[in-house]
Every structure is written in structure tokens, then in C-alpha cells.
Coordinates of C-alpha atoms in Angstrom, one line a residue:
Chain A
M1 CA -6.4 -22.8 -24.6
S2 CA -8.4 -22.8 -21.4
E3 CA -9.9 -19.7 -19.9
R4 CA -7.2 -19.6 -17.3
V5 CA -4.3 -19.3 -19.7
V6 CA -3.3 -15.7 -19.7
L7 CA -0.5 -13.6 -21.3
M8 CA 1.9 -12.6 -18.6
Q9 CA 5.2 -10.9 -18.3
G10 CA 8.0 -12.8 -16.4
N11 CA 8.1 -10.2 -13.6
E12 CA 4.3 -10.4 -13.3
A13 CA 4.4 -14.1 -13.1
V14 CA 6.9 -13.9 -10.2
A15 CA 4.6 -11.5 -8.3
E16 CA 1.5 -13.7 -9.0
G17 CA 3.4 -16.9 -8.1
A18 CA 4.4 -15.3 -4.8
L19 CA 0.8 -14.4 -4.1
A20 CA -0.3 -18.0 -4.9
A21 CA 2.5 -19.2 -2.6
G22 CA 1.1 -17.2 0.3
V23 CA 3.6 -14.3 0.3
R24 CA 2.0 -11.5 2.2
F25 CA 4.9 -9.2 2.8
F26 CA 7.1 -7.5 0.1
A27 CA 9.7 -4.9 0.7
G28 CA 11.9 -3.7 -2.0
Y29 CA 13.7 -0.9 -3.9
P30 CA 12.7 -1.0 -7.6
I31 CA 15.5 -1.6 -10.0
T32 CA 15.6 -2.5 -13.7
P33 CA 14.9 -5.2 -14.8
S34 CA 12.9 -6.3 -11.8
S35 CA 10.8 -3.1 -11.2
E36 CA 7.5 -4.5 -12.4
I37 CA 7.5 -7.0 -9.5
A38 CA 7.4 -4.1 -7.0
E39 CA 4.8 -2.4 -9.2
V40 CA 2.5 -5.4 -9.2
M41 CA 3.1 -6.1 -5.5
A42 CA 2.3 -2.5 -4.6
R43 CA -1.1 -3.0 -6.2
R44 CA -1.8 -6.6 -5.2
M45 CA -0.5 -6.8 -1.6
P46 CA -3.3 -4.5 -0.2
Q47 CA -5.9 -6.5 -2.1
V48 CA -5.0 -9.7 -0.2
G49 CA -4.4 -8.1 3.2
G50 CA -0.6 -8.1 2.7
T51 CA 2.0 -5.4 3.2
F52 CA 4.0 -3.6 0.5
I53 CA 6.8 -1.3 1.6
Q54 CA 9.1 0.6 -0.8
M55 CA 12.3 0.9 1.2
E56 CA 15.1 3.5 1.0
D57 CA 17.5 0.9 -0.4
E58 CA 18.3 -2.8 -0.8
I59 CA 20.0 -3.2 2.6
S60 CA 16.8 -2.1 4.4
S61 CA 14.7 -4.1 1.9
I62 CA 16.3 -7.4 2.8
M63 CA 16.3 -6.5 6.5
A64 CA 12.6 -5.7 6.3
I65 CA 11.7 -9.1 4.8
I66 CA 13.9 -10.9 7.3
G67 CA 12.0 -9.1 10.1
A68 CA 8.6 -9.9 8.6
S69 CA 9.7 -13.5 8.1
L70 CA 10.7 -13.9 11.7
A71 CA 7.3 -12.5 12.6
G72 CA 5.7 -15.4 10.6
K73 CA 5.1 -13.9 7.1
K74 CA 6.0 -15.5 3.8
V75 CA 8.2 -12.9 2.2
L76 CA 9.7 -11.8 -1.1
T77 CA 12.0 -9.0 -2.3
A78 CA 13.1 -8.4 -5.9
T79 CA 16.3 -6.9 -7.2
S80 CA 19.0 -7.0 -9.8
G81 CA 22.8 -7.3 -9.5
P82 CA 23.6 -3.8 -8.1
G83 CA 20.9 -4.2 -5.4
F84 CA 21.8 -7.8 -4.8
S85 CA 25.3 -6.6 -3.9
L86 CA 23.9 -4.4 -1.2
M87 CA 21.8 -7.3 0.1
Q88 CA 24.8 -9.6 0.8
E89 CA 25.2 -8.7 4.5
G90 CA 21.5 -9.4 5.1
L91 CA 21.7 -12.6 3.1
G92 CA 24.5 -14.0 5.3
Y93 CA 22.5 -12.9 8.4
A94 CA 19.4 -14.8 7.1
C95 CA 21.5 -17.9 6.5
M96 CA 22.9 -17.7 10.0
I97 CA 19.6 -17.1 11.8
E98 CA 17.7 -19.4 9.5
A99 CA 15.2 -17.0 8.3
P100 CA 13.0 -18.2 5.4
I101 CA 13.3 -15.5 2.8
V102 CA 13.0 -15.4 -1.0
I103 CA 15.0 -13.0 -3.2
L104 CA 14.3 -12.6 -6.9
E105 CA 17.5 -11.6 -8.7
S106 CA 17.0 -10.6 -12.3
M107 CA 20.4 -10.5 -13.9
R108 CA 21.4 -7.5 -16.0
Y109 CA 24.8 -6.6 -17.5
G110 CA 27.5 -5.8 -14.9
P111 CA 29.6 -5.1 -13.1
S112 CA 28.4 -2.1 -11.2
T113 CA 25.4 -0.4 -12.9
G114 CA 26.6 -1.9 -16.2
M115 CA 23.9 -1.9 -18.8
P116 CA 20.6 -1.8 -16.9
T117 CA 18.4 -3.0 -19.8
K118 CA 20.7 -5.6 -21.2
V119 CA 20.7 -9.3 -20.3
S120 CA 23.5 -11.3 -18.7
Q121 CA 24.1 -14.4 -16.6
M122 CA 27.0 -12.7 -14.8
D123 CA 25.7 -13.1 -11.2
L124 CA 25.6 -16.9 -11.0
M125 CA 28.6 -17.1 -8.6
Q126 CA 27.4 -14.0 -6.7
T127 CA 24.3 -16.0 -5.6
R128 CA 26.5 -18.7 -4.2
W129 CA 29.5 -16.8 -2.9
G130 CA 28.3 -13.2 -2.6
T131 CA 28.1 -13.1 1.2
H132 CA 31.1 -14.1 3.3
G133 CA 31.7 -17.2 5.3
D134 CA 30.8 -20.8 4.7
H135 CA 27.1 -20.8 4.0
W136 CA 24.6 -22.6 1.8
I137 CA 21.9 -21.2 -0.3
I138 CA 19.2 -22.6 -2.6
V139 CA 19.3 -21.1 -6.1
L140 CA 16.6 -21.8 -8.6
S141 CA 16.7 -20.7 -12.3
P142 CA 13.5 -20.3 -14.4
S143 CA 13.8 -20.3 -18.2
S144 CA 10.3 -19.2 -19.1
V145 CA 7.4 -17.1 -17.8
E146 CA 5.5 -20.2 -16.8
E147 CA 8.4 -21.5 -14.9
S148 CA 8.9 -18.1 -13.2
Y149 CA 5.5 -18.6 -11.7
Q150 CA 6.0 -22.2 -10.7
L151 CA 9.5 -21.8 -9.3
T152 CA 8.4 -18.8 -7.2
I153 CA 5.9 -21.0 -5.5
R154 CA 8.6 -23.7 -5.1
A155 CA 11.1 -21.1 -3.8
V156 CA 8.7 -20.0 -1.1
N157 CA 7.9 -23.6 -0.1
L158 CA 11.6 -24.5 0.1
A159 CA 12.4 -21.4 2.1
E160 CA 9.7 -22.3 4.7
K161 CA 10.6 -26.0 4.7
Y162 CA 14.3 -25.7 5.3
R163 CA 14.3 -22.3 7.0
N164 CA 16.9 -21.0 4.5
P165 CA 17.2 -18.2 2.0
V166 CA 16.2 -19.1 -1.5
I167 CA 17.2 -17.1 -4.6
L168 CA 15.3 -17.1 -7.8
L169 CA 17.9 -16.3 -10.4
S170 CA 16.1 -14.8 -13.4
D171 CA 17.4 -12.4 -16.1
E172 CA 16.4 -9.3 -18.0
T173 CA 14.9 -11.3 -20.9
I174 CA 12.7 -13.7 -18.9
S175 CA 11.7 -10.8 -16.6
H176 CA 10.4 -8.8 -19.6
L177 CA 9.2 -11.6 -21.8
R178 CA 5.5 -12.2 -22.2
E179 CA 4.2 -15.8 -22.7
P180 CA 0.9 -17.6 -22.1
I181 CA 0.8 -19.2 -18.6
D182 CA -1.7 -21.4 -16.9
T183 CA -2.4 -20.3 -13.3
S184 CA -5.4 -22.5 -12.8
T185 CA -3.7 -25.2 -10.7
T186 CA -4.0 -24.7 -6.9
P187 CA -0.4 -25.1 -5.6
T188 CA 0.5 -27.2 -2.6
L189 CA 1.8 -24.9 0.1
V190 CA 4.4 -25.8 2.7
E191 CA 4.2 -24.2 6.1
R192 CA 7.2 -23.8 8.5
K193 CA 7.3 -26.0 11.6
L194 CA 6.3 -24.2 14.7
P195 CA 6.7 -25.2 18.3
V196 CA 3.7 -26.4 20.2
D197 CA 5.0 -26.4 23.8
K198 CA 7.0 -23.8 25.7
T199 CA 8.4 -26.3 28.1
G200 CA 12.0 -26.9 27.3
Y201 CA 11.7 -24.8 24.2
L202 CA 15.1 -24.1 22.5
P203 CA 14.8 -22.2 19.2
Y204 CA 17.8 -23.8 17.5
K205 CA 17.3 -27.4 18.9
T206 CA 16.7 -29.8 16.0
D207 CA 15.6 -33.3 15.4
A208 CA 16.9 -35.7 12.7
S209 CA 15.7 -33.2 10.1
L210 CA 18.4 -30.7 11.3
I211 CA 15.8 -28.0 10.7
P212 CA 15.1 -25.9 13.8
T213 CA 11.6 -25.3 15.1
I214 CA 11.8 -21.6 15.8
A215 CA 8.8 -19.7 17.2
N216 CA 7.5 -16.7 15.2
L217 CA 8.2 -13.4 17.0
G218 CA 5.4 -12.2 19.2
T219 CA 3.9 -15.6 19.9
G220 CA 5.0 -15.7 23.5
Y221 CA 8.2 -17.7 23.1
R222 CA 11.6 -16.5 24.3
T223 CA 13.6 -16.1 21.2
S224 CA 17.0 -14.6 20.2
F225 CA 18.4 -14.0 16.8
T226 CA 22.0 -13.2 16.2
G227 CA 24.5 -13.4 13.4
L228 CA 27.1 -14.5 15.9
V229 CA 27.7 -18.2 16.3
H230 CA 25.0 -19.3 18.7
N231 CA 24.0 -22.4 20.7
E232 CA 20.6 -24.1 20.8
S233 CA 19.1 -21.4 22.9
G234 CA 20.1 -18.8 20.3
F235 CA 22.7 -17.0 22.4
Q236 CA 26.2 -16.2 21.2
T237 CA 29.2 -18.4 21.9
A238 CA 32.8 -18.6 20.7
N239 CA 32.9 -22.3 21.5
G240 CA 34.6 -24.0 18.5
H241 CA 32.7 -27.2 18.8
V242 CA 29.4 -25.4 18.8
A243 CA 30.5 -23.3 15.8
E244 CA 31.6 -26.4 13.9
A245 CA 28.4 -28.2 14.6
L246 CA 26.3 -25.2 13.6
I247 CA 28.0 -24.7 10.3
E248 CA 27.8 -28.4 9.5
R249 CA 24.1 -28.5 10.4
L250 CA 23.4 -25.5 8.1
R251 CA 25.1 -27.5 5.3
D252 CA 23.5 -30.9 6.1
K253 CA 19.9 -29.7 6.5
L254 CA 20.1 -29.1 2.8
F255 CA 22.6 -31.7 1.7
N256 CA 20.6 -34.5 3.4
N257 CA 17.7 -33.6 1.2
L258 CA 19.2 -33.1 -2.3
D259 CA 16.6 -35.4 -3.9
D260 CA 13.9 -32.9 -2.7
I261 CA 15.8 -29.8 -3.7
I262 CA 17.7 -30.6 -6.9
Q263 CA 15.8 -30.5 -10.2
Y264 CA 17.2 -30.8 -13.8
E265 CA 15.7 -31.1 -17.2
S266 CA 17.5 -33.4 -19.4
D267 CA 16.9 -33.9 -23.1
R268 CA 18.2 -37.0 -25.0
V269 CA 21.5 -37.2 -23.0
E270 CA 21.4 -41.1 -23.0
D271 CA 22.9 -41.6 -26.5
A272 CA 24.4 -38.1 -27.0
D273 CA 28.0 -37.6 -28.0
I274 CA 27.7 -33.9 -27.4
V275 CA 25.8 -32.5 -24.4
F276 CA 25.0 -28.8 -23.7
M277 CA 24.8 -27.8 -20.0
S278 CA 23.1 -24.5 -19.4
F279 CA 20.5 -22.6 -17.3
G280 CA 17.9 -19.9 -17.6
I281 CA 17.3 -18.1 -20.9
T282 CA 20.3 -19.7 -22.6
A283 CA 18.8 -23.1 -22.2
R284 CA 16.0 -22.1 -24.7
A285 CA 18.6 -21.5 -27.4
V286 CA 20.2 -24.8 -26.5
S287 CA 16.8 -26.6 -26.8
E288 CA 16.4 -25.3 -30.4
A289 CA 20.0 -26.0 -31.3
V290 CA 19.7 -29.6 -30.0
E291 CA 16.6 -30.0 -32.2
S292 CA 18.5 -28.8 -35.2
L293 CA 21.5 -31.0 -34.6
R294 CA 19.3 -34.0 -34.1
S295 CA 17.5 -33.3 -37.4
Q296 CA 21.0 -33.2 -39.0
G297 CA 21.7 -36.7 -37.5
R298 CA 24.0 -35.4 -34.8
K299 CA 23.5 -37.1 -31.4
A300 CA 23.1 -34.0 -29.2
G301 CA 21.6 -33.6 -25.8
S302 CA 20.9 -31.1 -23.1
L303 CA 21.1 -30.8 -19.4
R304 CA 19.4 -27.8 -17.9
F305 CA 19.9 -26.8 -14.3
I306 CA 16.6 -25.8 -12.7
T307 CA 18.3 -25.9 -9.3
L308 CA 21.7 -24.3 -9.6
F309 CA 22.7 -24.6 -5.9
P310 CA 23.1 -26.9 -4.0
F311 CA 25.2 -28.2 -6.9
D312 CA 25.9 -31.9 -6.5
D313 CA 28.8 -33.2 -8.6
D314 CA 27.7 -36.8 -8.4
R315 CA 24.2 -36.1 -9.6
V316 CA 25.5 -34.0 -12.5
R317 CA 27.9 -36.8 -13.4
S318 CA 25.2 -39.4 -13.5
A319 CA 22.7 -37.1 -15.3
A320 CA 25.3 -36.3 -18.0
G321 CA 25.2 -39.5 -20.0
H322 CA 28.4 -40.5 -21.8
A323 CA 29.0 -37.7 -24.1
R324 CA 32.6 -37.1 -24.9
T325 CA 32.0 -33.3 -25.4
V326 CA 30.2 -31.0 -23.0
V327 CA 29.5 -27.5 -24.2
V328 CA 28.7 -24.8 -21.6
P329 CA 27.0 -21.7 -23.2
E330 CA 26.5 -18.9 -20.8
L331 CA 26.1 -15.1 -20.9
N332 CA 29.3 -14.3 -18.9
S333 CA 33.0 -15.0 -19.2
G334 CA 32.7 -18.5 -17.7
Q335 CA 31.0 -19.3 -14.4
L336 CA 28.9 -22.4 -14.7
V337 CA 31.7 -24.0 -16.7
L338 CA 33.9 -23.8 -13.6
L339 CA 31.5 -26.2 -11.8
I340 CA 31.3 -28.5 -14.8
K341 CA 35.1 -28.7 -15.0
R342 CA 35.1 -29.5 -11.3
V343 CA 32.7 -32.4 -12.0
F344 CA 34.5 -33.9 -15.0
G345 CA 38.1 -32.9 -14.6
D346 CA 39.9 -34.1 -17.7
S347 CA 37.6 -37.1 -18.3
R348 CA 35.6 -35.1 -21.0
Q349 CA 36.2 -32.3 -23.3
I350 CA 34.6 -29.3 -21.6
V351 CA 34.1 -26.4 -23.9
P352 CA 33.0 -23.0 -22.7
M353 CA 30.9 -20.8 -24.9
N354 CA 30.6 -17.3 -23.7
K355 CA 28.9 -14.1 -24.9
I356 CA 29.3 -10.8 -23.1
N357 CA 27.8 -8.1 -25.4
G358 CA 24.4 -7.8 -23.7
D359 CA 22.6 -10.0 -26.3
L360 CA 21.4 -13.5 -26.0
I361 CA 23.2 -16.5 -27.4
S362 CA 21.0 -17.6 -30.4
P363 CA 20.4 -21.2 -31.6
Q364 CA 22.2 -20.3 -34.8
E365 CA 25.2 -19.1 -32.9
I366 CA 25.4 -22.5 -31.0
L367 CA 25.2 -24.3 -34.3
S368 CA 28.0 -22.2 -35.8
F369 CA 30.1 -22.6 -32.7
V370 CA 29.8 -26.4 -32.9
K371 CA 30.8 -26.3 -36.6
E372 CA 33.7 -23.8 -36.2
E373 CA 35.1 -25.6 -33.1
N374 CA 34.8 -29.0 -34.8
L375 CA 32.9 -30.3 -31.8
Chain B
M1 CA 3.0 -18.2 -42.9
E2 CA 5.6 -20.8 -43.5
S3 CA 4.8 -24.5 -43.4
D4 CA 6.0 -24.9 -39.8
K5 CA 3.2 -22.5 -38.8
R6 CA 5.6 -20.1 -37.2
F7 CA 5.3 -16.4 -37.7
E8 CA 7.9 -13.9 -36.6
L9 CA 7.1 -10.2 -36.4
R10 CA 9.3 -7.2 -35.7
M11 CA 8.0 -3.7 -35.3
T12 CA 10.1 -0.7 -34.8
G13 CA 9.4 3.0 -34.4
S14 CA 9.5 5.6 -31.7
G15 CA 8.6 5.3 -28.1
G16 CA 5.0 6.3 -27.5
Q17 CA 3.6 5.1 -30.8
G18 CA 2.2 2.1 -28.9
L19 CA 4.1 -0.6 -30.8
I20 CA 4.7 -2.7 -27.7
L21 CA 1.0 -2.5 -26.9
A22 CA 0.3 -3.5 -30.5
S23 CA 2.5 -6.6 -30.2
I24 CA 0.7 -7.5 -26.9
I25 CA -2.7 -7.1 -28.6
L26 CA -1.7 -9.3 -31.5
A27 CA -0.3 -11.8 -29.0
E28 CA -3.6 -11.9 -27.2
A29 CA -5.5 -12.3 -30.5
A30 CA -3.3 -15.3 -31.4
M31 CA -3.9 -16.8 -28.0
L32 CA -7.6 -16.5 -28.5
E33 CA -7.2 -18.8 -31.5
G34 CA -5.3 -21.3 -29.4
K35 CA -1.8 -20.4 -30.6
T36 CA 1.2 -20.0 -28.5
V37 CA 3.2 -16.8 -28.4
T38 CA 6.3 -15.1 -27.1
Q39 CA 6.3 -11.3 -27.0
S40 CA 9.4 -9.2 -26.2
Q41 CA 10.8 -5.7 -26.6
V42 CA 14.0 -3.7 -26.3
Y43 CA 13.9 -1.2 -23.6
G44 CA 15.9 2.0 -23.6
A45 CA 16.6 4.1 -20.5
E46 CA 14.1 6.7 -21.6
A47 CA 10.6 6.8 -20.1
R48 CA 9.2 7.9 -23.5
G49 CA 10.7 8.7 -26.9
G50 CA 13.7 7.0 -28.2
T51 CA 13.7 4.1 -30.7
T52 CA 11.7 1.0 -29.7
K53 CA 11.5 -2.5 -31.0
A54 CA 8.7 -4.9 -30.3
E55 CA 8.8 -8.5 -31.3
L56 CA 6.3 -11.3 -31.5
I57 CA 6.5 -15.0 -32.4
V58 CA 3.2 -16.9 -33.1
S59 CA 3.3 -20.6 -33.5
D60 CA 1.1 -23.7 -33.3
R61 CA 3.9 -25.4 -31.4
H62 CA 6.0 -24.8 -28.3
I63 CA 8.4 -21.9 -28.9
A64 CA 11.8 -22.7 -27.5
Y65 CA 14.0 -19.7 -28.4
P66 CA 11.7 -16.7 -27.7
K67 CA 13.3 -13.9 -29.7
V68 CA 12.8 -13.2 -33.4
T69 CA 15.7 -14.4 -35.5
D70 CA 14.3 -14.4 -39.0
P71 CA 11.3 -12.2 -39.3
D72 CA 8.4 -12.9 -41.7
L73 CA 7.4 -9.3 -41.3
L74 CA 9.2 -6.1 -40.4
A75 CA 7.2 -3.0 -39.8
A76 CA 9.2 0.3 -39.6
M77 CA 7.2 3.3 -38.4
T78 CA 10.2 5.6 -38.3
N79 CA 13.4 6.0 -40.3
E80 CA 15.5 5.8 -37.1
G81 CA 13.8 2.5 -36.2
L82 CA 14.5 1.1 -39.6
K83 CA 18.1 2.1 -39.3
Q84 CA 18.6 0.7 -35.8
Y85 CA 16.6 -2.5 -36.1
G86 CA 16.2 -3.1 -39.8
G87 CA 19.2 -5.4 -39.9
G88 CA 18.6 -9.1 -39.6
I89 CA 16.0 -9.3 -42.3
S90 CA 16.2 -11.9 -45.0
R91 CA 14.5 -12.9 -48.3
R92 CA 11.6 -14.3 -46.3
T93 CA 10.9 -10.9 -44.7
E94 CA 8.1 -8.7 -46.0
V95 CA 8.9 -5.0 -45.0
I96 CA 6.2 -2.5 -44.2
I97 CA 7.3 1.2 -44.0
D98 CA 5.3 4.3 -43.2
S99 CA 5.9 6.4 -46.3
S100 CA 4.5 9.4 -44.5
V101 CA 7.6 9.7 -42.4
M102 CA 10.3 8.3 -44.6
A103 CA 11.4 7.8 -48.2
I104 CA 11.8 4.4 -49.7
P105 CA 15.0 3.2 -48.2
D106 CA 17.9 2.3 -50.5
L107 CA 18.9 -0.6 -48.4
L108 CA 15.9 -2.6 -49.4
D109 CA 15.8 -4.5 -52.7
E110 CA 14.7 -7.9 -54.0
E111 CA 18.0 -9.4 -52.9
N112 CA 17.6 -8.8 -49.2
C113 CA 13.8 -8.9 -48.6
R114 CA 10.7 -10.6 -49.9
G115 CA 8.9 -7.4 -50.6
L116 CA 8.3 -3.9 -49.5
V117 CA 4.9 -2.3 -48.8
A118 CA 5.1 1.4 -48.5
L119 CA 2.0 3.0 -47.1
P120 CA 1.3 6.5 -45.8
I121 CA 0.1 5.1 -42.5
R122 CA 0.5 8.1 -40.2
N123 CA -1.0 10.6 -42.8
T124 CA -4.0 8.4 -43.5
V125 CA -4.7 7.8 -39.8
V126 CA -4.5 11.5 -39.0
A127 CA -6.6 12.5 -42.1
R128 CA -9.3 9.9 -41.4
L129 CA -9.4 9.8 -37.6
Q130 CA -8.2 13.3 -36.8
S131 CA -5.9 11.7 -34.3
E132 CA -2.6 9.9 -34.1
L133 CA -3.8 7.6 -31.4
G134 CA -4.9 4.8 -33.6
L135 CA -1.6 4.5 -35.4
N136 CA -0.5 1.2 -33.7
V137 CA -3.9 -0.4 -34.2
A138 CA -4.0 0.7 -37.8
L139 CA -0.7 -1.1 -38.2
L140 CA -2.3 -4.2 -36.8
G141 CA -5.0 -3.9 -39.4
I142 CA -2.4 -3.7 -42.1
I143 CA -0.6 -6.7 -40.7
Q144 CA -3.9 -8.6 -40.6
G145 CA -4.7 -7.6 -44.1
L146 CA -1.3 -8.7 -45.4
T147 CA -0.9 -11.9 -43.5
S148 CA -4.2 -13.1 -42.1
I149 CA -2.1 -14.3 -39.1
V150 CA -5.2 -13.9 -37.0
R151 CA -8.9 -13.4 -37.7
V152 CA -10.2 -9.9 -37.6
E153 CA -12.7 -10.9 -34.9
S154 CA -9.9 -12.1 -32.7
L155 CA -8.1 -8.8 -33.2
R156 CA -11.2 -6.9 -32.3
E157 CA -11.6 -8.9 -29.1
A158 CA -8.0 -8.4 -28.2
V159 CA -8.1 -4.6 -28.9
A160 CA -11.2 -4.4 -26.6
M161 CA -9.2 -6.2 -23.8
H162 CA -6.5 -3.5 -23.9
V163 CA -8.0 -0.2 -24.9
K164 CA -9.8 2.2 -22.6
K165 CA -13.5 2.4 -23.3
Q166 CA -13.5 6.0 -24.4
F167 CA -10.9 5.1 -27.1
L168 CA -12.5 1.8 -28.2
N169 CA -14.4 3.3 -31.1
L170 CA -11.4 5.2 -32.4
N171 CA -9.3 2.0 -32.3
M172 CA -11.9 -0.1 -34.0
Q173 CA -12.0 2.5 -36.8
A174 CA -8.2 2.4 -36.9
L175 CA -8.3 -1.4 -37.2
D176 CA -10.7 -1.2 -40.1
L177 CA -8.7 1.6 -41.7
G178 CA -5.6 -0.5 -41.6
I179 CA -7.3 -3.4 -43.3
E180 CA -8.8 -1.0 -45.9
M181 CA -5.4 0.5 -46.6
V182 CA -4.2 -3.0 -47.6
E183 CA -7.2 -3.7 -49.7
T184 CA -7.5 -0.4 -51.6
Q185 CA -4.2 1.4 -51.3
S186 CA -1.7 -1.5 -51.7
G187 CA -2.2 -1.1 -55.5
Q188 CA -0.9 2.4 -55.1
G189 CA 1.6 1.6 -52.4
I190 CA 5.1 0.8 -53.6
R191 CA 6.1 -2.8 -53.7
I192 CA 9.4 -4.2 -54.8

């Protein structure tokens, strides 16, 4: 292995990925299983001229990164389910004012404080629907330490490009897992669009990209940020037409760019008669189970969601091959499976496989499940 | 090691013994030899104490599922650890126990494990090094002696990467002591 391959923990990889992506402001309130991110950031931020603040709670943490983002910094906070619940108000605000922010959410067992050191995938729907109102969020899901590093860079880039909150949805196992990773490649960084002329400047005016060119705070432009429905100048209005156009634009600025945003990893779905659809840590058990099934002569395949949201039904349908049976293993009582059922209706046999005891689904359990359920 | 060149290790004991660090050191040593690894642990709520489990997979190939499912080696440094995490072994599992702190457990026989190596690890480390500090690295020496999963030189390099300078000498002695225990004491140690 090259000199640049190092043994790293998932949380460390997120912190180092954020540094490589240009993040220079971190505010957070440490919580298991994400605490090492704050620990690494507290050490590393001062070394690169950045700012680390330990806040009094998660509400202030998300508000602090929103403020720093509006002032032009690339930002990150890290939390777990209980803290993420507190962040929902700020998350909706960030969607509405189009603040580029990245939140690392490492899932532990819930609800409430649950089992802090046990893994789950119970917060999938919270990332999508945790905050109120129609809104759109990008959610990325790493399944390894290496991918934690790479997707953190990608999350920062997507946040800046689309001026939208991006959530990295990790879990206790990946957060604490150590694996070799290669940090030698220099990442391509994306910078947010900034205005060049004050004449006629309107912060929320957009071109065909539907992404506004908002000046950073303190750069001499007249700027207004409000969670209220606002017009192009950024001031509040209760005009229904303006409101409708705003919410549609917040959707379309992402949905017009799904090719850029959505990533899957598919494994031998083309000829498969049974396909597993999963994300995060569970996908690694699937990968081994598919290998075993193939070696037994069973035509098995896998579709792993790297981008969880936006979730595009058409893309999933065409990426799924022709398998009669779709198995959806996840560490919750059935969340991803709701989306898969929405995609396929009754056209395929959709089989949920759930585990909620705080342990991972193992490859052997998937093989036993396939056998016992006669799939 | 099995023919698929995959080696699964589980170590269990009490918090503070340094077993997690030991698994990280062994992981680094394997990486120095170009192998791939996944290292993980079970965390309790305690800052120290409590029962811990550290796991490591070493392979020549990509490791998909990162947790140990069928250990080649289980090292139990406390009775509590063996009770809590001793399940899940099979006939491919070689079990090491520290006989200074526990009796030969009844639950192990030739039906459920490949073999048992009972060595007075803690007592030997304390007697020879006048310190408990090298316990985890002595265990690495024992693992090396039993499995040759990595070369001794790689282990030395990895130990040096993780151990403070003032404790380096002690840890190198502990490593040698572990290897020596396998060479000279395994004849006296109890094997099933």
C-alpha cells in the first residue's frame, strides 16, 4: 500500500474529509457516536486557521454554522439522532434561506436517548421529513471509512453548489470502524456563486439554474435572510404566487440536476432474480450475501443507495433490473422499504427485512432469511 | 490462516487493558505488509472499566462485512469478558485465556473450539516487567507466536507508531515476552 494509505476511524475520516473540502468552521455539541468528529475538529481547526466552537446545545450549533455559512465559510456540524431532533428548526430555516450547510448524523438506537452506543438506521425518514413544511434536502450515505471521507467532500461541494443543506447519514458502526483509507488525491472543490455587481442586485433572483447568487454577509451587499416566504429581494411576503414559485424553485433547483446529485452502486442486477436494496453499513452484509448466493448459483444482485434523497422513483425502477423479488434489509422497522414499495407497487414482491436489537444484520442472517422465506 | 487468507480476531477483557489499542497496532502491522483490515470495538457507557471487545479482520482481499463472525482466534483476558463475548466461537476458533485471572472454563472443549491455550499472561508480565502496562502488547506477541499473522518486525514498527517514547522499551520487551511465552511455555500451558 502507498505511503498515503492510513488507518482511520470513520469519524476521523469525516473530519479530515471536511478539512480537505475546505470546511473552516465547525460548531457542535458532542454526542455519541459522533463525538470524535468534534474532538478532531477542536484540534485541527486552529491548525488550518479555522474556527471550532463547542456550543451549549444542538439548536445553537446549527444556528452557528448557518451564520458562519452566510458569512462565507464552508461549515460542518456533527450529531446523532437526539441532537438532530433539536436541529430540525434550524434545518428548515437553512432550506428556506438557502444556506449551504453540512450536517453529519451518525445514527444510534432510538427513539429518544435510546441506546447511545448501539447502531441503527432508524433516522432515515427523519433526515427527509424531520423539519416541517415542504422542503428538499440532499442526503448521502457512506458505507465505509473511505466513503465517509469522499462523501464528506462531496457533501460540502453539493451544499455550496446548490445552496442547500446536505446531510451525511452515517451510523455508529461506520463512525467507530477503522479501515485503511487513501487521502492522497487532491479533491476538486466547488465554490458557491457570488455576485460581482451591486447594480440591480437581488439576493434571491435566479437564472436558469434556479440557484440564487447571494452575497456573503459583510461584503457590502444589502442582504436579508428570513424564514418567512420572501421575494427576490429577500423580504417577506404573503403573496401566494410568490410562495408557490419559491417552494417550486427550492424543489426544482435540485430535481433539475438529479444526474449530478444521485449516485447508486449496483452489483449484478442485470440478470438477477433477487435484488437487495440497502444503504450504509447494511449494504456491506448484502455485498457478502450476494457473493455467497452467486457462488451457490443463485442470481442475486444489489442496489446500494449512496444518495438517499432526492429519491427518484424512475431512476430506481430503471436501476433495479428485472428481479421478481426485492429484499430491503434495514436496521429499523421499515423505512427504506416504504420508498421501494412506492416505486414498484404490486409489480414485484417487496420483502422487508428488519432488525431492531442494536446489532448489525450479518451476511449469514440474510442467507438464512432468503432460505426461510423461500425467496 | 485459512486458504482464503482471511483472519478474524476477537479480544475481550476489561476496559483499560489496552485491547482496543492492541487491535489497532495489529491492524497497522498488517497494513505495513500490504494487507487490508477492518478494526472495530464494542463501546460501553463507561469511560474506563467495564467489559470490552476489540475485533480485527485481516485479509488479502477487500473486506465487505467488517465485523468478526467466525473468529480464528479469541483472546480472553478476563473471565467476565469470556462470559460476555465468548459466544460465537466455532471449531475453527483457537482460544487464548489468561490463566492468571481465570480457571479453565468448562464451556470450552474439543467440540466447540479448535484448541485452548491457557497462559499465565498477567502474572508473567508483572513478574518479568514489574508492570502491567505491557499486557496488551504481550498478548500481541502471543498472537504473533501462535499465528504468524504478521512478521515480528512489522509489529515492532506498529508498536513504535502508537506507544509513547518513554514506554517503548517496556513494550518491546513485552512483545518479546509474549513470543517467548508461546515458544517456551506453551508446552506447559494447557491445550485441549
